[in-house]
Every structure is written in structure tokens, then in C-alpha cells.
Amino acid sequence: MAVYYFDLRDGDELVVDEEGMELCDTVAVQNEAARSLAGIAWDAMRTEGTQAQQMAIEVRDVYGPVMEVRFTFVLKRMQ
């Protein structure tokens, strides 16, 4: 198993993962990144009342970038 780091990009801000997580393959990495990003986006929408947001999880290992999972949402109220 390899150690993967899940850095959070929220707009222009980057929060670097210093600890990492051991996972067995890139499918597990993709699932963890997607699950984490969905939870973070949900929390931001509920607590900040954000109307537009772009977030990403940038995954890397000791050799460099592995993948990026990006999520964009816009809240547009009609009434």
C-alpha cells in the first residue's frame, strides 16, 4: 500500500494534507477523494450559505500529483 495526500483547494486557498492516508490502489484513492469532497462541499453549503463555490481535492503521493477531483456548485434561488 502507498501513502496518498489529499490537499484541499477551496477557491484560491490550499490546505495541504501533512499526514496522508494509506490506500491500496487508485480506485480506493478516487473513492476517498470523492467522498471527502462531497462532505466538505455539503458542510460549506449548509454553514456558509455559499451561493457559488468551486472546490477540489488534489491527490499526490511521494512521486507527485496522482489525480484531482473537482466539484463546482451554484445556488440560484428563483424566489
mmCIF file of N, CA and C in Angstrom:
data_model
loop_
_atom_site.group_PDB
_atom_site.id
_atom_site.type_symbol
_atom_site.label_atom_id
_atom_site.label_comp_id
_atom_site.label_asym_id
_atom_site.label_seq_id
_atom_site.Cartn_x
_atom_site.Cartn_y
_atom_site.Cartn_z
ATOM 1 N N MET A 1 0.840 -1.182 0.000
ATOM 2 C CA MET A 1 0.000 0.000 0.000
ATOM 3 C C MET A 1 0.882 1.241 0.000
ATOM 4 N N ALA A 2 0.343 2.286 -0.609
ATOM 5 C CA ALA A 2 1.073 3.545 -0.708
ATOM 6 C C ALA A 2 0.362 4.615 0.118
ATOM 7 N N VAL A 3 1.105 5.656 0.462
ATOM 8 C CA VAL A 3 0.535 6.792 1.192
ATOM 9 C C VAL A 3 0.157 7.864 0.179
ATOM 10 N N TYR A 4 -1.080 8.346 0.289
ATOM 11 C CA TYR A 4 -1.598 9.397 -0.578
ATOM 12 C C TYR A 4 -1.975 10.596 0.281
ATOM 13 N N TYR A 5 -1.747 11.787 -0.262
ATOM 14 C CA TYR A 5 -2.040 13.036 0.430
ATOM 15 C C TYR A 5 -3.182 13.734 -0.297
ATOM 16 N N PHE A 6 -4.165 14.199 0.469
ATOM 17 C CA PHE A 6 -5.377 14.793 -0.078
ATOM 18 C C PHE A 6 -5.397 16.280 0.273
ATOM 19 N N ASP A 7 -4.872 17.108 -0.618
ATOM 20 C CA ASP A 7 -4.839 18.555 -0.403
ATOM 21 C C ASP A 7 -6.172 19.149 -0.852
ATOM 22 N N LEU A 8 -6.718 20.050 -0.056
ATOM 23 C CA LEU A 8 -7.998 20.678 -0.365
ATOM 24 C C LEU A 8 -7.766 22.052 -0.965
ATOM 25 N N ARG A 9 -8.320 22.273 -2.146
ATOM 26 C CA ARG A 9 -8.305 23.600 -2.756
ATOM 27 C C ARG A 9 -9.726 24.144 -2.685
ATOM 28 N N ASP A 10 -9.872 25.281 -1.995
ATOM 29 C CA ASP A 10 -11.166 25.942 -1.826
ATOM 30 C C ASP A 10 -11.021 27.346 -2.385
ATOM 31 N N GLY A 11 -11.438 27.525 -3.633
ATOM 32 C CA GLY A 11 -11.202 28.796 -4.312
ATOM 33 C C GLY A 11 -9.714 28.977 -4.521
ATOM 34 N N ASP A 12 -9.155 30.052 -3.963
ATOM 35 C CA ASP A 12 -7.719 30.317 -4.088
ATOM 36 C C ASP A 12 -6.904 29.740 -2.928
ATOM 37 N N GLU A 13 -7.586 29.211 -1.933
ATOM 38 C CA GLU A 13 -6.905 28.702 -0.733
ATOM 39 C C GLU A 13 -6.551 27.222 -0.887
ATOM 40 N N LEU A 14 -5.348 26.858 -0.466
ATOM 41 C CA LEU A 14 -4.903 25.468 -0.498
ATOM 42 C C LEU A 14 -4.573 25.022 0.922
ATOM 43 N N VAL A 15 -5.219 23.943 1.356
ATOM 44 C CA VAL A 15 -4.939 23.345 2.658
ATOM 45 C C VAL A 15 -4.192 22.041 2.391
ATOM 46 N N VAL A 16 -2.938 21.993 2.800
ATOM 47 C CA VAL A 16 -2.064 20.860 2.499
ATOM 48 C C VAL A 16 -2.240 19.762 3.547
ATOM 49 N N ASP A 17 -2.413 18.545 3.066
ATOM 50 C CA ASP A 17 -2.514 17.364 3.927
ATOM 51 C C ASP A 17 -1.104 16.943 4.324
ATOM 52 N N GLU A 18 -0.790 17.051 5.597
ATOM 53 C CA GLU A 18 0.544 16.711 6.095
ATOM 54 C C GLU A 18 0.653 15.243 6.515
ATOM 55 N N GLU A 19 -0.490 14.589 6.781
ATOM 56 C CA GLU A 19 -0.478 13.233 7.322
ATOM 57 C C GLU A 19 -0.579 12.149 6.257
ATOM 58 N N GLY A 20 -1.472 12.322 5.306
ATOM 59 C CA GLY A 20 -1.678 11.311 4.281
ATOM 60 C C GLY A 20 -2.496 10.135 4.778
ATOM 61 N N MET A 21 -2.760 9.209 3.854
ATOM 62 C CA MET A 21 -3.564 8.038 4.156
ATOM 63 C C MET A 21 -3.062 6.874 3.319
ATOM 64 N N GLU A 22 -2.927 5.721 3.932
ATOM 65 C CA GLU A 22 -2.509 4.526 3.201
ATOM 66 C C GLU A 22 -3.711 3.915 2.501
ATOM 67 N N LEU A 23 -3.592 3.738 1.192
ATOM 68 C CA LEU A 23 -4.654 3.108 0.406
ATOM 69 C C LEU A 23 -4.032 2.118 -0.568
ATOM 70 N N CYS A 24 -4.846 1.142 -0.990
ATOM 71 C CA CYS A 24 -4.296 0.026 -1.766
ATOM 72 C C CYS A 24 -4.162 0.304 -3.259
ATOM 73 N N ASP A 25 -5.024 1.167 -3.841
ATOM 74 C CA ASP A 25 -4.949 1.411 -5.283
ATOM 75 C C ASP A 25 -5.650 2.723 -5.637
ATOM 76 N N THR A 26 -5.599 3.089 -6.931
ATOM 77 C CA THR A 26 -6.168 4.371 -7.354
ATOM 78 C C THR A 26 -7.694 4.387 -7.289
ATOM 79 N N VAL A 27 -8.335 3.236 -7.348
ATOM 80 C CA VAL A 27 -9.795 3.203 -7.180
ATOM 81 C C VAL A 27 -10.150 3.618 -5.749
ATOM 82 N N ALA A 28 -9.426 3.105 -4.784
ATOM 83 C CA ALA A 28 -9.646 3.495 -3.389
ATOM 84 C C ALA A 28 -9.330 4.975 -3.183
ATOM 85 N N VAL A 29 -8.299 5.463 -3.850
ATOM 86 C CA VAL A 29 -7.935 6.885 -3.775
ATOM 87 C C VAL A 29 -9.066 7.742 -4.333
ATOM 88 N N GLN A 30 -9.577 7.367 -5.495
ATOM 89 C CA GLN A 30 -10.671 8.109 -6.129
ATOM 90 C C GLN A 30 -11.905 8.123 -5.233
ATOM 91 N N ASN A 31 -12.253 6.983 -4.668
ATOM 92 C CA ASN A 31 -13.424 6.905 -3.794
ATOM 93 C C ASN A 31 -13.260 7.781 -2.555
ATOM 94 N N GLU A 32 -12.094 7.757 -1.946
ATOM 95 C CA GLU A 32 -11.841 8.570 -0.756
ATOM 96 C C GLU A 32 -11.878 10.060 -1.089
ATOM 97 N N ALA A 33 -11.282 10.450 -2.204
ATOM 98 C CA ALA A 33 -11.284 11.862 -2.606
ATOM 99 C C ALA A 33 -12.703 12.345 -2.882
ATOM 100 N N ALA A 34 -13.489 11.548 -3.600
ATOM 101 C CA ALA A 34 -14.863 11.933 -3.926
ATOM 102 C C ALA A 34 -15.721 12.020 -2.664
ATOM 103 N N ARG A 35 -15.588 11.049 -1.772
ATOM 104 C CA ARG A 35 -16.360 11.037 -0.533
ATOM 105 C C ARG A 35 -16.006 12.244 0.338
ATOM 106 N N SER A 36 -14.731 12.515 0.469
ATOM 107 C CA SER A 36 -14.282 13.651 1.280
ATOM 108 C C SER A 36 -14.771 14.970 0.707
ATOM 109 N N LEU A 37 -14.633 15.124 -0.591
ATOM 110 C CA LEU A 37 -15.035 16.374 -1.234
ATOM 111 C C LEU A 37 -16.536 16.600 -1.125
ATOM 112 N N ALA A 38 -17.323 15.550 -1.283
ATOM 113 C CA ALA A 38 -18.778 15.681 -1.158
ATOM 114 C C ALA A 38 -19.154 16.152 0.246
ATOM 115 N N GLY A 39 -18.521 15.595 1.260
ATOM 116 C CA GLY A 39 -18.804 16.004 2.634
ATOM 117 C C GLY A 39 -18.397 17.433 2.916
ATOM 118 N N ILE A 40 -17.245 17.823 2.433
ATOM 119 C CA ILE A 40 -16.758 19.191 2.641
ATOM 120 C C ILE A 40 -17.659 20.194 1.928
ATOM 121 N N ALA A 41 -18.061 19.879 0.703
ATOM 122 C CA ALA A 41 -18.943 20.766 -0.062
ATOM 123 C C ALA A 41 -20.298 20.901 0.627
ATOM 124 N N TRP A 42 -20.828 19.797 1.124
ATOM 125 C CA TRP A 42 -22.110 19.824 1.832
ATOM 126 C C TRP A 42 -22.016 20.715 3.070
ATOM 127 N N ASP A 43 -20.970 20.559 3.848
ATOM 128 C CA ASP A 43 -20.790 21.377 5.046
ATOM 129 C C ASP A 43 -20.663 22.858 4.702
ATOM 130 N N ALA A 44 -19.925 23.181 3.652
ATOM 131 C CA ALA A 44 -19.754 24.579 3.244
ATOM 132 C C ALA A 44 -21.083 25.187 2.819
ATOM 133 N N MET A 45 -21.875 24.435 2.104
ATOM 134 C CA MET A 45 -23.163 24.925 1.624
ATOM 135 C C MET A 45 -24.105 25.201 2.797
ATOM 136 N N ARG A 46 -24.108 24.316 3.775
ATOM 137 C CA ARG A 46 -25.016 24.465 4.922
ATOM 138 C C ARG A 46 -24.571 25.563 5.876
ATOM 139 N N THR A 47 -23.286 25.649 6.167
ATOM 140 C CA THR A 47 -22.827 26.565 7.209
ATOM 141 C C THR A 47 -22.531 27.968 6.699
ATOM 142 N N GLU A 48 -22.076 28.082 5.473
ATOM 143 C CA GLU A 48 -21.683 29.394 4.959
ATOM 144 C C GLU A 48 -22.774 30.047 4.121
ATOM 145 N N GLY A 49 -23.794 29.285 3.728
ATOM 146 C CA GLY A 49 -24.820 29.830 2.858
ATOM 147 C C GLY A 49 -24.253 30.278 1.527
ATOM 148 N N THR A 50 -23.194 29.631 1.113
ATOM 149 C CA THR A 50 -22.494 29.998 -0.110
ATOM 150 C C THR A 50 -23.401 29.834 -1.317
ATOM 151 N N GLN A 51 -23.333 30.784 -2.240
ATOM 152 C CA GLN A 51 -24.149 30.694 -3.439
ATOM 153 C C GLN A 51 -23.376 30.163 -4.629
ATOM 154 N N ALA A 52 -22.079 30.251 -4.600
ATOM 155 C CA ALA A 52 -21.245 29.687 -5.664
ATOM 156 C C ALA A 52 -19.938 29.231 -5.032
ATOM 157 N N GLN A 53 -19.487 28.080 -5.436
ATOM 158 C CA GLN A 53 -18.294 27.530 -4.812
ATOM 159 C C GLN A 53 -17.600 26.582 -5.777
ATOM 160 N N GLN A 54 -16.291 26.608 -5.758
ATOM 161 C CA GLN A 54 -15.501 25.634 -6.503
ATOM 162 C C GLN A 54 -14.461 25.068 -5.555
ATOM 163 N N MET A 55 -14.455 23.749 -5.436
ATOM 164 C CA MET A 55 -13.527 23.061 -4.546
ATOM 165 C C MET A 55 -12.892 21.906 -5.296
ATOM 166 N N ALA A 56 -11.727 21.503 -4.825
ATOM 167 C CA ALA A 56 -11.061 20.345 -5.420
ATOM 168 C C ALA A 56 -10.230 19.644 -4.361
ATOM 169 N N ILE A 57 -10.100 18.346 -4.525
ATOM 170 C CA ILE A 57 -9.133 17.564 -3.767
ATOM 171 C C ILE A 57 -8.022 17.222 -4.748
ATOM 172 N N GLU A 58 -6.826 17.663 -4.445
ATOM 173 C CA GLU A 58 -5.657 17.368 -5.273
ATOM 174 C C GLU A 58 -4.871 16.269 -4.571
ATOM 175 N N VAL A 59 -4.831 15.101 -5.183
ATOM 176 C CA VAL A 59 -4.197 13.940 -4.560
ATOM 177 C C VAL A 59 -2.776 13.792 -5.091
ATOM 178 N N ARG A 60 -1.853 13.530 -4.168
ATOM 179 C CA ARG A 60 -0.459 13.317 -4.543
ATOM 180 C C ARG A 60 0.113 12.179 -3.722
ATOM 181 N N ASP A 61 1.194 11.617 -4.224
ATOM 182 C CA ASP A 61 1.959 10.642 -3.452
ATOM 183 C C ASP A 61 3.394 11.152 -3.367
ATOM 184 N N VAL A 62 4.318 10.329 -2.942
ATOM 185 C CA VAL A 62 5.701 10.791 -2.780
ATOM 186 C C VAL A 62 6.343 11.173 -4.112
ATOM 187 N N TYR A 63 5.772 10.710 -5.223
ATOM 188 C CA TYR A 63 6.336 10.988 -6.546
ATOM 189 C C TYR A 63 5.720 12.212 -7.222
ATOM 190 N N GLY A 64 4.587 12.704 -6.696
ATOM 191 C CA GLY A 64 3.952 13.871 -7.292
ATOM 192 C C GLY A 64 2.449 13.702 -7.433
ATOM 193 N N PRO A 65 1.820 14.534 -8.284
ATOM 194 C CA PRO A 65 0.366 14.502 -8.451
ATOM 195 C C PRO A 65 -0.128 13.148 -8.969
ATOM 196 N N VAL A 66 -1.282 12.725 -8.431
ATOM 197 C CA VAL A 66 -1.905 11.465 -8.836
ATOM 198 C C VAL A 66 -3.227 11.731 -9.540
ATOM 199 N N MET A 67 -4.082 12.567 -8.937
ATOM 200 C CA MET A 67 -5.367 12.901 -9.550
ATOM 201 C C MET A 67 -5.947 14.130 -8.874
ATOM 202 N N GLU A 68 -6.959 14.687 -9.534
ATOM 203 C CA GLU A 68 -7.703 15.813 -8.974
ATOM 204 C C GLU A 68 -9.183 15.504 -9.113
ATOM 205 N N VAL A 69 -9.917 15.715 -8.037
ATOM 206 C CA VAL A 69 -11.365 15.566 -8.054
ATOM 207 C C VAL A 69 -11.928 16.952 -7.784
ATOM 208 N N ARG A 70 -12.697 17.470 -8.730
ATOM 209 C CA ARG A 70 -13.184 18.849 -8.641
ATOM 210 C C ARG A 70 -14.704 18.858 -8.541
ATOM 211 N N PHE A 71 -15.214 19.818 -7.773
ATOM 212 C CA PHE A 71 -16.653 19.956 -7.584
ATOM 213 C C PHE A 71 -16.998 21.435 -7.647
ATOM 214 N N THR A 72 -17.960 21.782 -8.488
ATOM 215 C CA THR A 72 -18.429 23.157 -8.598
ATOM 216 C C THR A 72 -19.935 23.164 -8.385
ATOM 217 N N PHE A 73 -20.416 24.085 -7.562
ATOM 218 C CA PHE A 73 -21.860 24.209 -7.423
ATOM 219 C C PHE A 73 -22.247 25.671 -7.365
ATOM 220 N N VAL A 74 -23.461 25.921 -7.831
ATOM 221 C CA VAL A 74 -24.035 27.257 -7.811
ATOM 222 C C VAL A 74 -25.440 27.135 -7.244
ATOM 223 N N LEU A 75 -25.750 27.961 -6.276
ATOM 224 C CA LEU A 75 -27.087 28.009 -5.707
ATOM 225 C C LEU A 75 -27.786 29.232 -6.288
ATOM 226 N N LYS A 76 -28.863 28.991 -7.019
ATOM 227 C CA LYS A 76 -29.616 30.083 -7.628
ATOM 228 C C LYS A 76 -31.065 29.961 -7.183
ATOM 229 N N ARG A 77 -31.486 30.862 -6.308
ATOM 230 C CA ARG A 77 -32.871 30.844 -5.822
ATOM 231 C C ARG A 77 -33.747 31.636 -6.776
ATOM 232 N N MET A 78 -34.871 31.064 -7.101
ATOM 233 C CA MET A 78 -35.795 31.717 -8.024
ATOM 234 C C MET A 78 -36.832 32.555 -7.269
ATOM 235 N N GLN A 79 -37.020 32.295 -5.999
ATOM 236 C CA GLN A 79 -37.969 33.072 -5.193
ATOM 237 C C GLN A 79 -37.398 33.306 -3.823
#
